[in-house]
Tab-separated table of C-alpha atoms in Angstrom:
chain	number	residue	atom	x	y	z
A	1	UNK	CA	215.876	95.069	-235.672
A	2	UNK	CA	218.835	93.675	-237.415
A	3	UNK	CA	219.361	89.783	-237.225
A	4	UNK	CA	222.635	90.156	-235.363
A	5	UNK	CA	221.318	92.388	-232.691
A	6	UNK	CA	218.173	90.333	-232.335
A	7	UNK	CA	220.163	87.030	-231.939
A	8	UNK	CA	222.551	88.973	-229.240
A	9	UNK	CA	219.745	90.497	-227.208
A	10	UNK	CA	217.778	87.318	-227.241
A	11	UNK	CA	220.603	85.312	-226.097
A	12	UNK	CA	221.877	87.690	-223.552
A	13	UNK	CA	218.397	88.038	-221.954
A	14	UNK	CA	217.694	84.513	-222.038
A	15	UNK	CA	220.812	83.731	-220.129
A	16	UNK	CA	219.712	86.159	-217.675
A	17	UNK	CA	216.301	84.940	-217.359
A	18	UNK	CA	217.537	81.138	-217.059
A	19	UNK	CA	220.058	81.829	-214.512
A	20	UNK	CA	217.473	83.741	-212.371
A	21	UNK	CA	214.969	80.998	-212.715
A	22	UNK	CA	217.528	78.426	-211.881
A	23	UNK	CA	218.678	80.535	-208.915
A	24	UNK	CA	215.147	81.193	-207.659
A	25	UNK	CA	214.675	77.360	-207.227
A	26	UNK	CA	217.383	77.398	-204.611
A	27	UNK	CA	215.300	79.559	-202.334
A	28	UNK	CA	213.075	77.219	-200.311
A	29	UNK	CA	209.335	77.831	-200.551
A	30	UNK	CA	206.655	77.920	-198.124
A	31	UNK	CA	204.104	76.498	-200.481
A	32	UNK	CA	204.130	75.488	-203.989
A	33	UNK	CA	204.031	78.277	-206.572
A	34	UNK	CA	205.154	81.189	-204.127
A	35	UNK	CA	208.269	82.626	-205.886
A	36	UNK	CA	209.562	86.392	-206.337
A	37	UNK	CA	209.465	85.971	-210.196
A	38	UNK	CA	212.964	87.222	-210.762
A	39	UNK	CA	212.851	86.213	-214.509
A	40	UNK	CA	209.946	88.440	-214.960
A	41	UNK	CA	212.109	91.538	-214.351
A	42	UNK	CA	214.158	90.733	-217.515
A	43	UNK	CA	211.050	89.505	-219.635
A	44	UNK	CA	209.482	92.904	-218.677
A	45	UNK	CA	212.436	95.005	-219.788
A	46	UNK	CA	212.517	93.000	-223.169
A	47	UNK	CA	208.921	93.611	-223.561
A	48	UNK	CA	209.154	97.414	-222.973
A	49	UNK	CA	212.266	98.025	-224.885
A	50	UNK	CA	211.750	95.557	-227.885
A	51	UNK	CA	208.397	94.042	-228.263
A	52	UNK	CA	206.030	91.053	-227.794
A	53	UNK	CA	207.700	88.412	-229.992
A	54	UNK	CA	210.991	88.763	-228.428
A	55	UNK	CA	209.798	88.637	-224.985
A	56	UNK	CA	207.797	85.452	-225.882
A	57	UNK	CA	210.654	83.929	-227.389
A	58	UNK	CA	212.611	84.491	-224.362
A	59	UNK	CA	209.822	83.410	-222.024
A	60	UNK	CA	209.577	80.113	-223.799
A	61	UNK	CA	213.191	79.500	-224.005
A	62	UNK	CA	213.403	80.295	-220.077
A	63	UNK	CA	210.508	77.814	-219.490
A	64	UNK	CA	211.896	74.997	-221.532
A	65	UNK	CA	215.817	75.553	-220.737
A	66	UNK	CA	215.040	76.230	-217.051
A	67	UNK	CA	212.914	73.465	-216.353
A	68	UNK	CA	215.610	71.130	-218.289
A	69	UNK	CA	218.229	72.449	-215.621
A	70	UNK	CA	216.076	72.155	-212.660
A	71	UNK	CA	214.898	68.702	-213.722
A	72	UNK	CA	211.044	69.336	-214.129
A	73	UNK	CA	210.689	69.256	-217.681
A	74	UNK	CA	207.227	67.825	-219.054
A	75	UNK	CA	206.073	67.479	-215.464
A	76	UNK	CA	202.946	69.370	-214.279
A	77	UNK	CA	205.222	72.065	-212.870
A	78	UNK	CA	206.567	72.652	-216.106
A	79	UNK	CA	203.138	72.859	-217.815
A	80	UNK	CA	202.104	75.390	-215.277
A	81	UNK	CA	205.346	77.480	-215.739
A	82	UNK	CA	205.010	77.549	-219.504
A	83	UNK	CA	201.209	78.436	-219.760
A	84	UNK	CA	201.558	81.043	-216.937
A	85	UNK	CA	204.638	82.632	-218.716
A	86	UNK	CA	202.788	82.763	-221.887
A	87	UNK	CA	199.673	84.384	-220.481
A	88	UNK	CA	201.629	86.841	-218.348
A	89	UNK	CA	203.436	88.032	-221.341
A	90	UNK	CA	200.447	88.419	-223.379
A	91	UNK	CA	198.692	90.539	-220.534
A	92	UNK	CA	201.626	92.655	-220.008
A	93	UNK	CA	201.950	93.298	-223.815
A	94	UNK	CA	198.380	94.421	-223.815
A	95	UNK	CA	198.884	96.407	-220.713
A	96	UNK	CA	202.016	98.072	-222.278
A	97	UNK	CA	200.149	99.058	-225.480
A	98	UNK	CA	196.721	100.037	-224.437
A	99	UNK	CA	196.886	101.127	-220.703
A	100	UNK	CA	198.750	104.244	-220.787
A	101	UNK	CA	198.175	105.314	-217.317
A	102	UNK	CA	200.130	102.394	-216.013
A	103	UNK	CA	204.015	102.405	-215.142
A	104	UNK	CA	206.266	99.612	-215.305
A	105	UNK	CA	205.354	98.699	-211.588
A	106	UNK	CA	201.363	98.403	-212.829
A	107	UNK	CA	202.598	96.345	-215.755
A	108	UNK	CA	204.486	94.049	-213.455
A	109	UNK	CA	201.765	93.842	-211.049
A	110	UNK	CA	199.390	92.765	-213.817
A	111	UNK	CA	201.988	90.304	-215.117
A	112	UNK	CA	202.293	88.598	-211.824
A	113	UNK	CA	198.673	88.368	-211.171
A	114	UNK	CA	197.810	86.737	-214.523
A	115	UNK	CA	200.501	84.584	-213.871
A	116	UNK	CA	199.381	83.191	-210.585
A	117	UNK	CA	195.755	83.089	-211.601
A	118	UNK	CA	196.596	80.944	-214.688
A	119	UNK	CA	198.522	78.563	-212.555
A	120	UNK	CA	196.032	78.358	-209.613
A	121	UNK	CA	193.170	77.784	-212.304
A	122	UNK	CA	195.196	74.982	-214.091
A	123	UNK	CA	196.228	73.665	-210.743
A	124	UNK	CA	192.474	73.324	-209.711
A	125	UNK	CA	191.457	71.931	-212.977
A	126	UNK	CA	194.021	69.091	-212.936
A	127	UNK	CA	194.516	68.173	-209.429
A	128	UNK	CA	191.039	68.827	-207.439
A	129	UNK	CA	187.613	69.346	-208.406
A	130	UNK	CA	186.674	72.827	-209.251
A	131	UNK	CA	185.322	73.678	-205.654
A	132	UNK	CA	188.584	74.531	-203.905
A	133	UNK	CA	189.612	77.105	-206.656
A	134	UNK	CA	188.268	79.925	-204.768
A	135	UNK	CA	190.013	79.042	-201.239
A	136	UNK	CA	193.313	79.161	-202.990
A	137	UNK	CA	193.057	82.106	-204.958
A	138	UNK	CA	192.625	85.086	-202.759
A	139	UNK	CA	195.710	84.285	-200.505
A	140	UNK	CA	197.814	83.800	-203.785
A	141	UNK	CA	196.723	87.077	-205.235
A	142	UNK	CA	197.761	88.767	-202.091
A	143	UNK	CA	201.183	87.137	-202.078
A	144	UNK	CA	201.723	87.703	-205.807
A	145	UNK	CA	200.897	91.325	-205.576
A	146	UNK	CA	203.823	91.727	-203.215
A	147	UNK	CA	206.155	89.929	-205.331
A	148	UNK	CA	204.777	91.709	-208.448
A	149	UNK	CA	205.597	95.155	-206.682
A	150	UNK	CA	209.210	93.855	-205.893
A	151	UNK	CA	209.887	92.942	-209.495
A	152	UNK	CA	208.162	96.110	-210.741
A	153	UNK	CA	210.384	98.401	-208.546
A	154	UNK	CA	213.411	96.218	-209.472
A	155	UNK	CA	212.781	96.092	-213.158
A	156	UNK	CA	211.914	99.814	-213.242
A	157	UNK	CA	215.303	100.784	-211.568
A	158	UNK	CA	217.213	98.382	-214.020
A	159	UNK	CA	215.407	99.808	-217.103
A	160	UNK	CA	216.341	103.494	-216.293
A	161	UNK	CA	219.983	102.632	-215.608
A	162	UNK	CA	220.373	100.018	-218.444
A	163	UNK	CA	218.626	102.324	-220.933
A	164	UNK	CA	220.765	105.221	-220.314
A	165	UNK	CA	224.062	103.519	-220.170
A	166	UNK	CA	223.832	100.813	-222.918
A	167	UNK	CA	221.521	103.052	-225.274
A	168	UNK	CA	218.994	100.130	-226.159
A	169	UNK	CA	216.941	102.659	-227.847
A	170	UNK	CA	219.277	102.595	-230.721
A	171	UNK	CA	218.174	99.218	-231.872
A	172	UNK	CA	214.478	99.610	-231.561
A	173	UNK	CA	212.230	98.337	-234.409
B	1	UNK	CA	209.880	105.845	-230.437
B	2	UNK	CA	208.546	104.598	-227.110
B	3	UNK	CA	206.396	106.747	-224.866
B	4	UNK	CA	208.309	108.703	-222.215
B	5	UNK	CA	205.444	107.993	-219.763
B	6	UNK	CA	207.164	104.525	-218.895
B	7	UNK	CA	210.217	106.693	-217.029
B	8	UNK	CA	207.486	107.747	-214.330
B	9	UNK	CA	207.899	105.627	-211.236
B	10	UNK	CA	204.434	105.636	-209.964
B	11	UNK	CA	201.179	106.640	-211.588
B	12	UNK	CA	197.603	106.860	-210.890
B	13	UNK	CA	196.783	103.614	-212.500
B	14	UNK	CA	199.298	101.687	-210.438
B	15	UNK	CA	197.942	102.833	-207.208
B	16	UNK	CA	194.357	101.905	-208.405
B	17	UNK	CA	195.561	98.458	-209.608
B	18	UNK	CA	197.207	97.778	-206.315
B	19	UNK	CA	194.121	98.791	-204.396
B	20	UNK	CA	192.044	96.380	-206.400
B	21	UNK	CA	194.275	93.455	-205.774
B	22	UNK	CA	194.828	94.258	-202.246
B	23	UNK	CA	191.016	94.298	-201.767
B	24	UNK	CA	191.202	90.407	-202.240
B	25	UNK	CA	192.424	90.543	-198.654
B	26	UNK	CA	188.707	90.793	-197.594
B	27	UNK	CA	187.890	87.682	-199.790
B	28	UNK	CA	190.214	85.297	-198.012
B	29	UNK	CA	187.591	82.918	-196.806
B	30	UNK	CA	187.454	81.995	-193.046
B	31	UNK	CA	183.755	81.399	-192.946
B	32	UNK	CA	182.648	78.806	-190.416
B	33	UNK	CA	181.292	75.790	-192.101
B	34	UNK	CA	177.922	74.199	-191.529
B	35	UNK	CA	178.305	70.304	-192.141
B	36	UNK	CA	181.073	67.636	-191.820
B	37	UNK	CA	181.410	65.538	-194.694
B	38	UNK	CA	183.210	62.218	-194.279
B	39	UNK	CA	184.290	60.110	-197.149
B	40	UNK	CA	185.365	56.404	-196.421
B	41	UNK	CA	187.365	54.244	-198.588
B	42	UNK	CA	186.417	56.875	-201.470
B	43	UNK	CA	182.906	55.376	-201.582
B	44	UNK	CA	180.512	56.050	-198.830
B	45	UNK	CA	179.756	59.637	-197.858
B	46	UNK	CA	178.456	60.952	-194.794
B	47	UNK	CA	177.115	64.091	-193.720
B	48	UNK	CA	176.903	65.578	-190.181
B	49	UNK	CA	175.493	68.974	-189.083
B	50	UNK	CA	178.388	70.664	-186.835
B	51	UNK	CA	175.853	72.172	-184.461
B	52	UNK	CA	175.070	68.758	-182.707
B	53	UNK	CA	178.082	67.533	-180.470
B	54	UNK	CA	178.553	63.813	-181.048
B	55	UNK	CA	181.355	60.989	-181.378
B	56	UNK	CA	181.534	58.855	-184.520
B	57	UNK	CA	183.353	55.822	-185.624
B	58	UNK	CA	184.260	54.966	-189.070
B	59	UNK	CA	185.577	51.555	-190.070
B	60	UNK	CA	188.476	52.330	-192.698
B	61	UNK	CA	191.007	50.192	-194.556
B	62	UNK	CA	193.098	49.238	-191.459
B	63	UNK	CA	190.966	49.761	-188.429
B	64	UNK	CA	188.501	52.097	-186.591
B	65	UNK	CA	188.932	56.093	-186.687
B	66	UNK	CA	187.092	57.942	-183.930
B	67	UNK	CA	185.741	61.529	-184.808
B	68	UNK	CA	184.543	63.924	-182.453
B	69	UNK	CA	182.325	66.707	-183.265
B	70	UNK	CA	181.974	69.553	-180.511
B	71	UNK	CA	181.286	73.268	-180.604
B	72	UNK	CA	181.004	73.477	-184.389
B	73	UNK	CA	184.270	71.871	-184.971
B	74	UNK	CA	185.475	68.399	-185.797
B	75	UNK	CA	188.613	66.415	-184.895
B	76	UNK	CA	190.075	62.982	-185.312
B	77	UNK	CA	190.321	61.639	-181.862
B	78	UNK	CA	191.781	58.361	-182.256
B	79	UNK	CA	193.275	56.569	-185.484
B	80	UNK	CA	195.024	53.371	-186.303
B	81	UNK	CA	197.588	54.852	-188.841
B	82	UNK	CA	201.213	54.716	-187.942
B	83	UNK	CA	202.209	58.311	-187.961
B	84	UNK	CA	199.021	60.003	-186.572
B	85	UNK	CA	199.093	63.052	-189.074
B	86	UNK	CA	195.335	63.266	-188.869
B	87	UNK	CA	195.328	63.309	-184.998
B	88	UNK	CA	197.818	66.145	-185.144
B	89	UNK	CA	195.903	68.104	-187.526
B	90	UNK	CA	193.666	69.197	-184.557
B	91	UNK	CA	190.314	70.981	-184.796
B	92	UNK	CA	188.733	71.987	-188.077
B	93	UNK	CA	186.003	74.431	-188.242
B	94	UNK	CA	186.492	76.591	-191.239
B	95	UNK	CA	184.632	76.042	-194.636
B	96	UNK	CA	186.964	74.056	-196.856
B	97	UNK	CA	189.326	72.628	-194.323
B	98	UNK	CA	190.100	69.077	-194.401
B	99	UNK	CA	191.770	66.121	-192.430
B	100	UNK	CA	192.906	63.308	-194.883
B	101	UNK	CA	194.039	59.903	-193.469
B	102	UNK	CA	195.649	58.058	-196.183
B	103	UNK	CA	196.294	54.604	-194.729
B	104	UNK	CA	192.783	54.304	-193.293
B	105	UNK	CA	191.361	55.995	-196.388
B	106	UNK	CA	189.238	58.524	-194.454
B	107	UNK	CA	188.647	62.101	-195.638
B	108	UNK	CA	187.063	64.761	-193.547
B	109	UNK	CA	185.937	67.962	-195.095
B	110	UNK	CA	184.079	71.138	-193.585
B	111	UNK	CA	181.469	72.397	-196.104
B	112	UNK	CA	179.189	75.383	-195.942
B	113	UNK	CA	175.647	75.368	-197.295
B	114	UNK	CA	176.459	77.765	-200.020
B	115	UNK	CA	179.112	75.586	-201.970
B	116	UNK	CA	177.075	72.366	-201.836
B	117	UNK	CA	176.123	72.926	-205.769
B	118	UNK	CA	179.901	73.373	-206.580
B	119	UNK	CA	181.493	70.359	-205.106
B	120	UNK	CA	180.569	67.482	-207.152
């Protein structure tokens, strides 16, 4: 990919993910950690269209800049957010590369699940003993399955339309 | 360059994946606990079996908390704390449920026999 294309793509999608991350914080949550994961839509599109490094860059920019805007930089929520993002992007990359039988929906579900499992594991490590981990995990897995399906359908729909109209494929590495 | 297969909306692997994660619905724990564990002032720990009905008194930081065990469930009957949140919590009977009274420094937790090794 050319440098200018890379810069423009990364800045465009960083802006999109930061906006969706900040917008998501306005929605009240029934419990900590329950989010739709709107930022994951754009990260997934970048991961499928371009590659792992671009997606990881955008994910880290999203975590740092989004937390800075929301006001949780260097708090536990920020540590959970950035580690969950890195793990879920890695898992989605591996799924995209090796699991050919999955569509975008399946990759999105895998990303959401790995994100929440990482966060619950970290939270149980930091805040409680290791015993309460089991009780939190199953409800959170069900909730993040629903949010993963929602983001998967949305990103599939966006991916199909954007790819045909803006011709992203031209800039591929 | 990229594979065409990503254009398909729903594939066999997706359904399998969703079923795998949906099966966690059966793992949501709502098992009845066996014992009530009471921690007072973060030091003394008491253990009571839930199958025997009884009334208990604990002396915390600011007063006496009365706890009732009845029909396999536990409840804080009377507490000296200002907000009475621990009284409003009601009955707890499932494994892992807790009542925590911060002003009086009393913590009740229901535990089963099979997680004894994990907690501390």
